[in-house]
Coordinates of C-alpha atoms and ligand atoms in Angstrom, one line a residue:
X1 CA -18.7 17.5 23.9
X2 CA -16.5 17.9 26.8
X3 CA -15.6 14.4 26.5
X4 CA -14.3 14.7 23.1
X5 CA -12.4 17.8 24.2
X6 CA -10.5 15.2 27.0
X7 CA -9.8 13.1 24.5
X8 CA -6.5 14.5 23.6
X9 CA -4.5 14.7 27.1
X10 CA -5.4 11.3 27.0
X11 CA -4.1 11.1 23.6
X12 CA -0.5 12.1 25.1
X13 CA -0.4 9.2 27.5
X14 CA -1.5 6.8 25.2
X15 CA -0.4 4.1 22.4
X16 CA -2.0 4.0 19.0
X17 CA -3.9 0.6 19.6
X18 CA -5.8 2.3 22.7
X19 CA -7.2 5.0 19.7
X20 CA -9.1 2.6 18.9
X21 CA -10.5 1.7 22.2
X22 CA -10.9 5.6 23.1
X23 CA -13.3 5.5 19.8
X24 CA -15.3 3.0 20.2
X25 CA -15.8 4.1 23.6
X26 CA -16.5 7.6 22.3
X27 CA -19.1 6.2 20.2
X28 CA -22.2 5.9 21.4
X29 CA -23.8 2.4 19.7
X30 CA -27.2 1.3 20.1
X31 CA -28.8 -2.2 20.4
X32 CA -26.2 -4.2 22.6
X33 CA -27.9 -7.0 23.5
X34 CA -28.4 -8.7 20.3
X35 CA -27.1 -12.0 19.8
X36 CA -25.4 -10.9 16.2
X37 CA -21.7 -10.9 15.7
X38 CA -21.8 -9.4 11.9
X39 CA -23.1 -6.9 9.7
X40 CA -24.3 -6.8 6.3
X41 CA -24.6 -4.2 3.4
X42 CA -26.0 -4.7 -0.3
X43 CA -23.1 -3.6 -3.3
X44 CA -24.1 -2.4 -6.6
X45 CA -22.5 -2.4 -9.2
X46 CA -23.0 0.5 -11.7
X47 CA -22.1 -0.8 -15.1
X48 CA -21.5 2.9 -16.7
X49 CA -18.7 3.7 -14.3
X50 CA -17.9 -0.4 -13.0
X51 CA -17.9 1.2 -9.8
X52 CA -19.5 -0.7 -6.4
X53 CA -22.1 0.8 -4.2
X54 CA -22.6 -0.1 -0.3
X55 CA -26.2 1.4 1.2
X56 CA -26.0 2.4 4.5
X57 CA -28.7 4.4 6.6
X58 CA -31.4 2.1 4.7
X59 CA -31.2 4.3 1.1
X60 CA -27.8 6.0 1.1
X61 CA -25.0 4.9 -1.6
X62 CA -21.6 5.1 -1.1
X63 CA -18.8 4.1 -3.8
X64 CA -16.5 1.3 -1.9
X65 CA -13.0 2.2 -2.0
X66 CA -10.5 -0.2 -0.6
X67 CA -7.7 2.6 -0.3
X68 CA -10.3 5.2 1.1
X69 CA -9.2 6.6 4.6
X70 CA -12.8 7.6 5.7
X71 CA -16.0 8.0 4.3
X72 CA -16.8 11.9 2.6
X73 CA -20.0 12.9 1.5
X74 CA -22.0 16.4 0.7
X75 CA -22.3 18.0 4.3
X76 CA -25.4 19.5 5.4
X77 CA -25.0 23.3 5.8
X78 CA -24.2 23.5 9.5
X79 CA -22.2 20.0 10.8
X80 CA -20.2 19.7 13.7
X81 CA -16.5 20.0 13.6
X82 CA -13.5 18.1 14.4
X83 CA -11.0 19.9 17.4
X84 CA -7.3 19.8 15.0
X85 CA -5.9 18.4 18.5
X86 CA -7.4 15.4 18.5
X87 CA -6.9 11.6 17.9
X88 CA -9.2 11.0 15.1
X89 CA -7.9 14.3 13.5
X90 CA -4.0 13.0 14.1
X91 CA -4.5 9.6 13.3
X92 CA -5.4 10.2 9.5
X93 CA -2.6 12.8 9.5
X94 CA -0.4 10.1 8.1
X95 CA -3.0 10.0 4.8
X96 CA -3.1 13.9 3.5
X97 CA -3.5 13.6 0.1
X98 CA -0.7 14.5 -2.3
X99 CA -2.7 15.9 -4.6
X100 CA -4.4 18.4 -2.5
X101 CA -2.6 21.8 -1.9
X102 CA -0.7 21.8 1.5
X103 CA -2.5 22.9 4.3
X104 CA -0.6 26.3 6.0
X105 CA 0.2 25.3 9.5
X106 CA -2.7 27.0 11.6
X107 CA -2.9 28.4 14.9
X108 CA -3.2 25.1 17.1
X109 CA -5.6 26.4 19.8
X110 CA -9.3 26.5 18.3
X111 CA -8.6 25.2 15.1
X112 CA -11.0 22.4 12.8
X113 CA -9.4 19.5 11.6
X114 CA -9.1 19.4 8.1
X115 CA -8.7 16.5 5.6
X116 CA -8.3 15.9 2.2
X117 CA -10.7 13.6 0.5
X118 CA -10.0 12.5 -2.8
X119 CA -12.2 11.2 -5.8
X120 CA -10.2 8.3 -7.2
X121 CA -11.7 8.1 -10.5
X122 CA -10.8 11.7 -11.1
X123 CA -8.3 11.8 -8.8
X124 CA -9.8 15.3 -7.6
X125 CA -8.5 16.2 -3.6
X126 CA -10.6 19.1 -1.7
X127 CA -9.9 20.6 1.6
X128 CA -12.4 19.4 3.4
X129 CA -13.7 19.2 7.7
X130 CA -13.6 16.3 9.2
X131 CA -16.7 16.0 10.8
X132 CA -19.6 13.4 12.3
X133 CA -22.2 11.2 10.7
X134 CA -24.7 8.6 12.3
X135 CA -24.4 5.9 10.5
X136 CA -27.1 2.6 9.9
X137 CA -26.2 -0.8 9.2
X138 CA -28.0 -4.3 9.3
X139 CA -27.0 -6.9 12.1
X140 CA -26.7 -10.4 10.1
X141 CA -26.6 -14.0 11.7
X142 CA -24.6 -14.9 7.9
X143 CA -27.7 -16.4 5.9
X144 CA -29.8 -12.9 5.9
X145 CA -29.8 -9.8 7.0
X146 CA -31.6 -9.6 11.0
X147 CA -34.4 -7.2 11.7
X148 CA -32.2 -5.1 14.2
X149 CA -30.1 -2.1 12.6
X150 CA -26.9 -1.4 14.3
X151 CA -26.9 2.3 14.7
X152 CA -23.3 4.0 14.6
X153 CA -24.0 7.7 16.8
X154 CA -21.3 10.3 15.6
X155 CA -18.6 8.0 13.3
X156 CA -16.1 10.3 12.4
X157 CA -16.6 11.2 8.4
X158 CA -15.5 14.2 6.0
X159 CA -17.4 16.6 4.3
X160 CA -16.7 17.3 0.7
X161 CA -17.9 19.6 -2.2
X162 CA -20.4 18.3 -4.9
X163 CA -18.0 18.8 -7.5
X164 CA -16.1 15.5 -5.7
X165 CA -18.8 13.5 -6.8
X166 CA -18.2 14.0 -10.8
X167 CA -17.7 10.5 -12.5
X168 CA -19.1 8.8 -9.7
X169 CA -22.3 6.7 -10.0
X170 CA -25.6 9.0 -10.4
X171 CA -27.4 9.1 -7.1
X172 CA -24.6 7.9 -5.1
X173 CA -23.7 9.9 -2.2
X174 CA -20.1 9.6 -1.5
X175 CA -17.6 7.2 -1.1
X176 CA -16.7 5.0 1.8
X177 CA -13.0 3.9 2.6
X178 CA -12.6 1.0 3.7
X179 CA -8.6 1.3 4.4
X180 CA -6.1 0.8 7.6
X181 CA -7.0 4.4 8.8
X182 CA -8.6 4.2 12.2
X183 CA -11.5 6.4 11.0
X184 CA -12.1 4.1 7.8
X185 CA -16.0 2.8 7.9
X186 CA -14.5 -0.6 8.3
X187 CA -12.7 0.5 11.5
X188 CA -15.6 2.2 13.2
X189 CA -17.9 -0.7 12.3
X190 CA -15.5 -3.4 13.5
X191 CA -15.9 -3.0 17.1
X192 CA -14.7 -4.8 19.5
X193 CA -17.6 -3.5 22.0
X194 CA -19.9 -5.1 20.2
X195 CA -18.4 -8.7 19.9
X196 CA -17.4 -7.7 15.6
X197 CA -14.2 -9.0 14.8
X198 CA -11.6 -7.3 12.8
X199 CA -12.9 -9.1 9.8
X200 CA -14.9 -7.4 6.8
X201 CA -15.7 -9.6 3.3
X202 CA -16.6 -8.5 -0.1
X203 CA -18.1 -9.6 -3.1
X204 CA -18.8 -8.0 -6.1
X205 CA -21.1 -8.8 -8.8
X206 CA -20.8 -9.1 -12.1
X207 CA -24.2 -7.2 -13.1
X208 CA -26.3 -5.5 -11.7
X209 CA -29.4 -7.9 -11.4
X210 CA -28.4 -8.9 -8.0
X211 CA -26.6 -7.4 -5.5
X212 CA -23.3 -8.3 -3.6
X213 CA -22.9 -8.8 -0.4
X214 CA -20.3 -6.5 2.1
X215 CA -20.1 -8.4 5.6
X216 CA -18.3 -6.4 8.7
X217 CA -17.2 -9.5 11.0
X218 CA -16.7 -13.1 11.2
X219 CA -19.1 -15.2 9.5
X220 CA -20.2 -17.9 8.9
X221 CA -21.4 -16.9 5.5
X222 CA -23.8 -18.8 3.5
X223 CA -25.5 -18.0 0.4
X224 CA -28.7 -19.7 -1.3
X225 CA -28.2 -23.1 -2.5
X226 CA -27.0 -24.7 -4.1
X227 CA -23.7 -23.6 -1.7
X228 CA -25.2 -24.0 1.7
X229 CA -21.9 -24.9 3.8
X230 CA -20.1 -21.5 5.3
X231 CA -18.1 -19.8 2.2
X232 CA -15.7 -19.0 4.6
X233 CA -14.4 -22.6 4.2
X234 CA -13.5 -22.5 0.8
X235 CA -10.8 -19.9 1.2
X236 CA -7.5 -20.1 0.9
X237 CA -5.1 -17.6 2.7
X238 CA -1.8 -15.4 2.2
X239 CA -0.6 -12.7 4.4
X240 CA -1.7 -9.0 4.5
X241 CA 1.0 -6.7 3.8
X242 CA 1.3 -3.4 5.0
X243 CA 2.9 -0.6 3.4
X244 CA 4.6 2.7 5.7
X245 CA 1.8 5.8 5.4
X246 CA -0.5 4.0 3.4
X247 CA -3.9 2.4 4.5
X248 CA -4.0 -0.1 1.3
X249 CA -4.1 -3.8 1.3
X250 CA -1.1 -5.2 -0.1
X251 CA -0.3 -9.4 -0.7
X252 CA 3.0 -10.5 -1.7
X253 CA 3.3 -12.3 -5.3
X254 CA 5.9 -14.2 -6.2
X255 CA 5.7 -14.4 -10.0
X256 CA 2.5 -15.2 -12.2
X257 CA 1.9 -18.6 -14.4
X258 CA 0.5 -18.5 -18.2
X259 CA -1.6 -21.7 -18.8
X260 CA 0.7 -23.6 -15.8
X261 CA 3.7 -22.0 -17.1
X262 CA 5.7 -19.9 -15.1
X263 CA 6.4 -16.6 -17.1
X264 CA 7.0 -13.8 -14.7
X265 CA 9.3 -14.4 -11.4
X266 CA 9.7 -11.5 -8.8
X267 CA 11.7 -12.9 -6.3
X268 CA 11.1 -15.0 -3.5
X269 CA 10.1 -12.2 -1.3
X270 CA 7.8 -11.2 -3.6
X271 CA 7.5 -7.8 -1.6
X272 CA 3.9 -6.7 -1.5
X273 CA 3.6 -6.6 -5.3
X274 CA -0.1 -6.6 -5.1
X275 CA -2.3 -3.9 -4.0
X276 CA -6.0 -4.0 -4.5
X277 CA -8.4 -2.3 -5.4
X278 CA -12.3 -2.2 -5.9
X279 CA -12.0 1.6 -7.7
X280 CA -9.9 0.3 -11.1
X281 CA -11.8 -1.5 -12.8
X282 CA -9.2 -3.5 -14.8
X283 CA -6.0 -5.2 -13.4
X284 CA -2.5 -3.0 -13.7
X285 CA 0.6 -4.6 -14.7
X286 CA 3.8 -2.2 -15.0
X287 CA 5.0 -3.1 -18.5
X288 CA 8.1 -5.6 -17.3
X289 CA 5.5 -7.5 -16.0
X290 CA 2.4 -7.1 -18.9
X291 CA 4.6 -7.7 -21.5
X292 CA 5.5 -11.6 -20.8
X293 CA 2.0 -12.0 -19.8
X294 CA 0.6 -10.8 -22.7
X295 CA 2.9 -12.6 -24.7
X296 CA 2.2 -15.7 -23.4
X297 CA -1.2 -15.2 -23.1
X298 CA -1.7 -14.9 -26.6
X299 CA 0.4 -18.1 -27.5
X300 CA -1.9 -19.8 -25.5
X301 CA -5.1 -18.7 -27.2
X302 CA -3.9 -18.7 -30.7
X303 CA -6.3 -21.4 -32.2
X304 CA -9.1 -19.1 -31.1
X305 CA -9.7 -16.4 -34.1
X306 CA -9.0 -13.0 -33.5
X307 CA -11.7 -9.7 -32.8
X308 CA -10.4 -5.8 -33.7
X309 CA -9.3 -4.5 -30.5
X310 CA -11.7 -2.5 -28.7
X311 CA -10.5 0.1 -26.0
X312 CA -8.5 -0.3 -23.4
X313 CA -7.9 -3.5 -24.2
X314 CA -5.0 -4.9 -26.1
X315 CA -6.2 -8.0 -27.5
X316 CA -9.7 -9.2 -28.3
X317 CA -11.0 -12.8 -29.2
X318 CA -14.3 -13.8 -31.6
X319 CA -16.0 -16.0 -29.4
X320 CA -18.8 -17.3 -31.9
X321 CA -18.0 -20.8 -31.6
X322 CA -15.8 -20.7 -28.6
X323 CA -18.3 -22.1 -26.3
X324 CA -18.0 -21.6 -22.5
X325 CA -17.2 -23.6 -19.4
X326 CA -18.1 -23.1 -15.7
X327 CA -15.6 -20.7 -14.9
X328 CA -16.2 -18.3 -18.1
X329 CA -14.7 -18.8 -21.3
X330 CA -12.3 -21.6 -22.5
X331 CA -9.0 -20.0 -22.4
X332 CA -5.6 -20.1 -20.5
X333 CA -5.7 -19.7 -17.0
X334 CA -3.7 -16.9 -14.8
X335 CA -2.2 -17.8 -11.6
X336 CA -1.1 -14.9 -9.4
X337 CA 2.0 -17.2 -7.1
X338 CA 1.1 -15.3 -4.1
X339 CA 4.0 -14.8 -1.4
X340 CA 3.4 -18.2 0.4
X341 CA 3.5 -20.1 -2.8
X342 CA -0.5 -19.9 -3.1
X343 CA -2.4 -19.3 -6.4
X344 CA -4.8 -17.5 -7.1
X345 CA -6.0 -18.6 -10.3
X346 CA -8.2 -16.3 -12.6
X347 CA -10.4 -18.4 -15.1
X348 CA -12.0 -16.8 -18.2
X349 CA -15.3 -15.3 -16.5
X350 CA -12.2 -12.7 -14.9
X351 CA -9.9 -12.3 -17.1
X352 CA -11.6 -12.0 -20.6
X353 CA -14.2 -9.0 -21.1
X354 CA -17.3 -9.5 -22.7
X355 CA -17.6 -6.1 -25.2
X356 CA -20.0 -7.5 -27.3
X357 CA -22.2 -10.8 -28.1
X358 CA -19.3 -12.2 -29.8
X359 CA -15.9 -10.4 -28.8
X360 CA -14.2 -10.7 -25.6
X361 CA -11.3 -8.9 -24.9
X362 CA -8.3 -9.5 -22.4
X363 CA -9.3 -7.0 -19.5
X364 CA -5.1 -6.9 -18.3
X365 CA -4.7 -3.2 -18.7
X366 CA -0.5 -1.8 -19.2
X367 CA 0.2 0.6 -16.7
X368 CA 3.7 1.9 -18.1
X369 CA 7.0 1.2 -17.4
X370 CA 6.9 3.9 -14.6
X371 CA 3.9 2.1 -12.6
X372 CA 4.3 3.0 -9.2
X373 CA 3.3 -0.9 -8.1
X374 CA 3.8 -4.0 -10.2
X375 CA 0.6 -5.1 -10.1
X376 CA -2.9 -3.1 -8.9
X377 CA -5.8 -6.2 -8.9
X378 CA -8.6 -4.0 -10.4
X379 CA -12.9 -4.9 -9.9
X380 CA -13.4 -7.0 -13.1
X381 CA -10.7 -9.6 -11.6
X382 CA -12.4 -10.2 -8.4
X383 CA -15.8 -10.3 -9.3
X384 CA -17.8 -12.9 -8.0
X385 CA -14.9 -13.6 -6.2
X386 CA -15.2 -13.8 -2.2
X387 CA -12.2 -11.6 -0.1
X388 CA -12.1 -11.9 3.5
X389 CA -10.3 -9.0 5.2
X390 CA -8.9 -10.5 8.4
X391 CA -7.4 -8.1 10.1
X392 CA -6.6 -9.9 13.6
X393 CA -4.6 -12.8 11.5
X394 CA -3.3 -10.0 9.3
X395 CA -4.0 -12.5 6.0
X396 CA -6.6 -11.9 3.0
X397 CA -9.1 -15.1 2.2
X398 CA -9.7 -15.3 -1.1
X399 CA -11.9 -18.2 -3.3
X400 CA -11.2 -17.8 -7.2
X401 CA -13.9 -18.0 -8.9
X402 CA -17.6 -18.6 -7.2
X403 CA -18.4 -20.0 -10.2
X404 CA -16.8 -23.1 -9.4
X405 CA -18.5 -23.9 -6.3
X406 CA -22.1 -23.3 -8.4
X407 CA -22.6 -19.4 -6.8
X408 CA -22.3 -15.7 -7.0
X409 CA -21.6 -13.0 -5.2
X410 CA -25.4 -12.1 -6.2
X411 CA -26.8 -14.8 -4.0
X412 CA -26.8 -13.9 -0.4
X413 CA -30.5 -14.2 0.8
X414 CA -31.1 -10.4 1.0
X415 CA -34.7 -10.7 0.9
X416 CA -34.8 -13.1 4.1
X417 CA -36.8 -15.8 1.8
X418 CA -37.3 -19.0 3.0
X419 CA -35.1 -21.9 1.3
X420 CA -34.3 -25.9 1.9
Ligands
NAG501 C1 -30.9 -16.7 10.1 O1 -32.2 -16.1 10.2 C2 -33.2 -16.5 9.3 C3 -34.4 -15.6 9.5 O2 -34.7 -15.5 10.8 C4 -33.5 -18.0 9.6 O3 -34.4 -18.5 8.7 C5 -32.2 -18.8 9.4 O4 -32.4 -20.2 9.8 C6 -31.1 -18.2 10.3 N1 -29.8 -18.9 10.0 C7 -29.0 -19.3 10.9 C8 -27.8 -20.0 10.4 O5 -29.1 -19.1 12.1
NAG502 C1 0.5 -23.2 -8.7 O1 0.4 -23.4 -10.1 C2 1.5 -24.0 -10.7 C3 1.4 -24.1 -12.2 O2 0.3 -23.4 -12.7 C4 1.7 -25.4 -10.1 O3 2.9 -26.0 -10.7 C5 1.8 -25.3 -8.6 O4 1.9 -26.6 -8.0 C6 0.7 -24.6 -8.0 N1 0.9 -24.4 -6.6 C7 -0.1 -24.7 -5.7 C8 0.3 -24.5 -4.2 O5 -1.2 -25.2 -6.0
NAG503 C1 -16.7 -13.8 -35.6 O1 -16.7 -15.0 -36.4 C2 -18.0 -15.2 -37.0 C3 -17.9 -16.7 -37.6 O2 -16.7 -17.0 -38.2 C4 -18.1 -14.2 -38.1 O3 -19.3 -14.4 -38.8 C5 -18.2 -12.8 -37.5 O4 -18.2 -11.8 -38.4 C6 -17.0 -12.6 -36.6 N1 -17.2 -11.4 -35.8 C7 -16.2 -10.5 -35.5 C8 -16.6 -9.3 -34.7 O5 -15.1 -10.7 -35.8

């Protein structure tokens, strides 16, 4: 441990992109001769909570969290401990949680680094060490997961208290952030040591009969036919913004269509109006911006008879005889105008709700007239949609529907089956 101890005179003399170097170096990582230059992890979707599940170290779930700035779980009895005066222990400094109490100022010399993990369903905050965690992944070559396991020794992770883990998914067993921090699982798994670019890709399903597919690296990515060709080449691209003491992923939008007509403009800037998330489950529009899009939205349905509205949801639709096309139900589309004049369109199977056999609902949620960002893209709106995290081009990939090129996030070959 005397290494680790070094680690912060070093710290002094250093910038903030050699952290990440000092980690990765500080972390011992087995199996470097494999030919692999990605990894790949199973999401589940729990349909009680719509929250998403990677597995890590073969049978452990952890509730993915875009925002998160590490992963927390229950901590064994004894676990190591963190030195206060140390990189990993400054560098999520910038994080501390708002809603935990303030920590008094301690004595500097011996002290344990302490961080605050939060629960974003309940948004719950503890006090918690930050501490070590081996953690397991499968290597991928992009069409199925490898034999080899890429084992992480000693990533950094917080404890927390089982009473974080209320309103999570039964059996899960703790959450993994997947933010800017540098002691985010996507940061400790991206390393450059091991030839994994700073690149990670999600898909979420829409059920949970198959699983989605997490990917740390650069692909290509294929899933079972009848989509052989890398899914990577469908994307289409807009900048990554990044917002001052936050580790979220922010895009710029520019103003949002109705059907192909412009109804909400935000300026040319578009200032990283977006920030998503895969822990709300429904998109977040402050009301200036719900309230024309709602409007509109239901001028452009108004042939199709109306359902009683079912919780949260605003506005519901009887879809007996409504029929259905690839992309979900027949109804008007939604184009985010993303901040280099991009859309991103969402077609019926993301933006109306199935809440019963026959009644879909508009799954736009209202977040006030106080929301603290204009718009918050929630899990419903990008599932079985594929987002590529590309963190060296600073830009976010994203595909619209699946749907439309005839797959799902369900279909990467996780079983390692033979096909064409
Ligand atoms: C990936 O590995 C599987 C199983 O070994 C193999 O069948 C497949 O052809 C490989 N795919 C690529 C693109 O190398
Ligand atoms: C985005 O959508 C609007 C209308 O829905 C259309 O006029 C515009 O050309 C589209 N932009 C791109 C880049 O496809
Ligand atoms: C939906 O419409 C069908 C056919 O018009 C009707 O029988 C049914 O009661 C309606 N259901 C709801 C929930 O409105």
């Amino acid at each position: 441990m005397s290494h680790k101890q070094n680690i912060h005179h070093l710290f002094l003399f250093t910038t903030l992109s050699s952290i990440v170097f000092i980690f990765s170096s500080s972390n011992c990582v087995s199996g470097l001769a494999q030919p692999y230059h990605a990894l790949v992890a199973p999401i589940t979707k729990d349909l009680i909570t719509s929250l998403f599940s990677i597995t890590l170290n073969i049978h452990e779930k952890y509730v993915i969290d875009l925002g998160g700035p590490f992963l927390w779980y229950r901590c064994p009895k004894k676990y190591p401990t963190v030195p206060c005066a140390s990189p990993a222990c400054s560098s999520v400094k910038p994080y501390f949680s708002p809603l935990c109490p303030s920590l008094k100022s301690e004595s500097r010399a011996h002290c344990k680094c302490v961080v605050t993990p939060v629960n974003p369903v309940t948004n719950k905050c503890s006090l918690a060490h930050l501490t070590h965690k081996d953690l397991s992944i499968s290597w991928t070559n992009g069409s199925t997961p490898a034999t080899s396991i890429a084992k992480f020794k000693k990533q950094y992770v917080s404890c927390a208290p089982q009473s974080l883990l209320n309103s999570l998914p039964v059996g899960v067993s703790g959450m993994a952030g997947l933010s800017r921090s540098l002691i985010s699982v996507s940061s400790q798994f991206m390393s450059p040591k091991l030839k994994i670019k700073k690149q990670f890709s999600v898909c979420l399903p829409s059920s949970d009969s198959a699983p989605g597919v997490m990917f740390f690296g650069d692909g290509p990515f294929r899933m079972v036919p009848p989509t052989p060709a890398d899914i990577l080449s469908f994307l289409a691209y807009t900048p990554l913004v990044k917002k001052p003491k936050s580790g979220d992923y922010y895009i710029n939008l520019k103003g949002i269509n109705v059907n192909n007509n412009k109804v909400v403009s935000l300026g040319v800037e578009g200032n990283g109006g977006v920030k998503l998330s895969t822990v709300v489950p429904y998109t977040t529009l402050s009301s200036p911006i719900y309230k024309p899009v709602f409007k509109a939205f239901v001028k452009a349905t108004y042939g199709i008879p109306r359902a009683p509205r079912v919780k949260p949801f605003k506005y519901c639709l009887n879809t007996t005889n409504l029929g259905s096309t690839r992309v979900g139900l027949p109804v008007a589309s939604i184009d985010l105008v993303l901040g280099n004049g991009r859309n991103w369109t969402i077609f019926g199977a993301n933006s109306m709700k199935q809440v019963s056999d026959y009644v879909a609902c508009l799954a736009f949620v209202d977040g006030g007239p106080k929301a603290k960002q204009p718009v918050v893209l929630g899990s419903f709106q990008i599932e079985n949609n594929f987002l590529s995290f590309d963190l060296e081009k600073s830009r976010l990939g994203f595909s619209s529907s699946l749907f439309f090129i005839r797959t799902t996030c369900g279909n990467f070959n996780f079983k390692g089956e033979m096909w064409g």
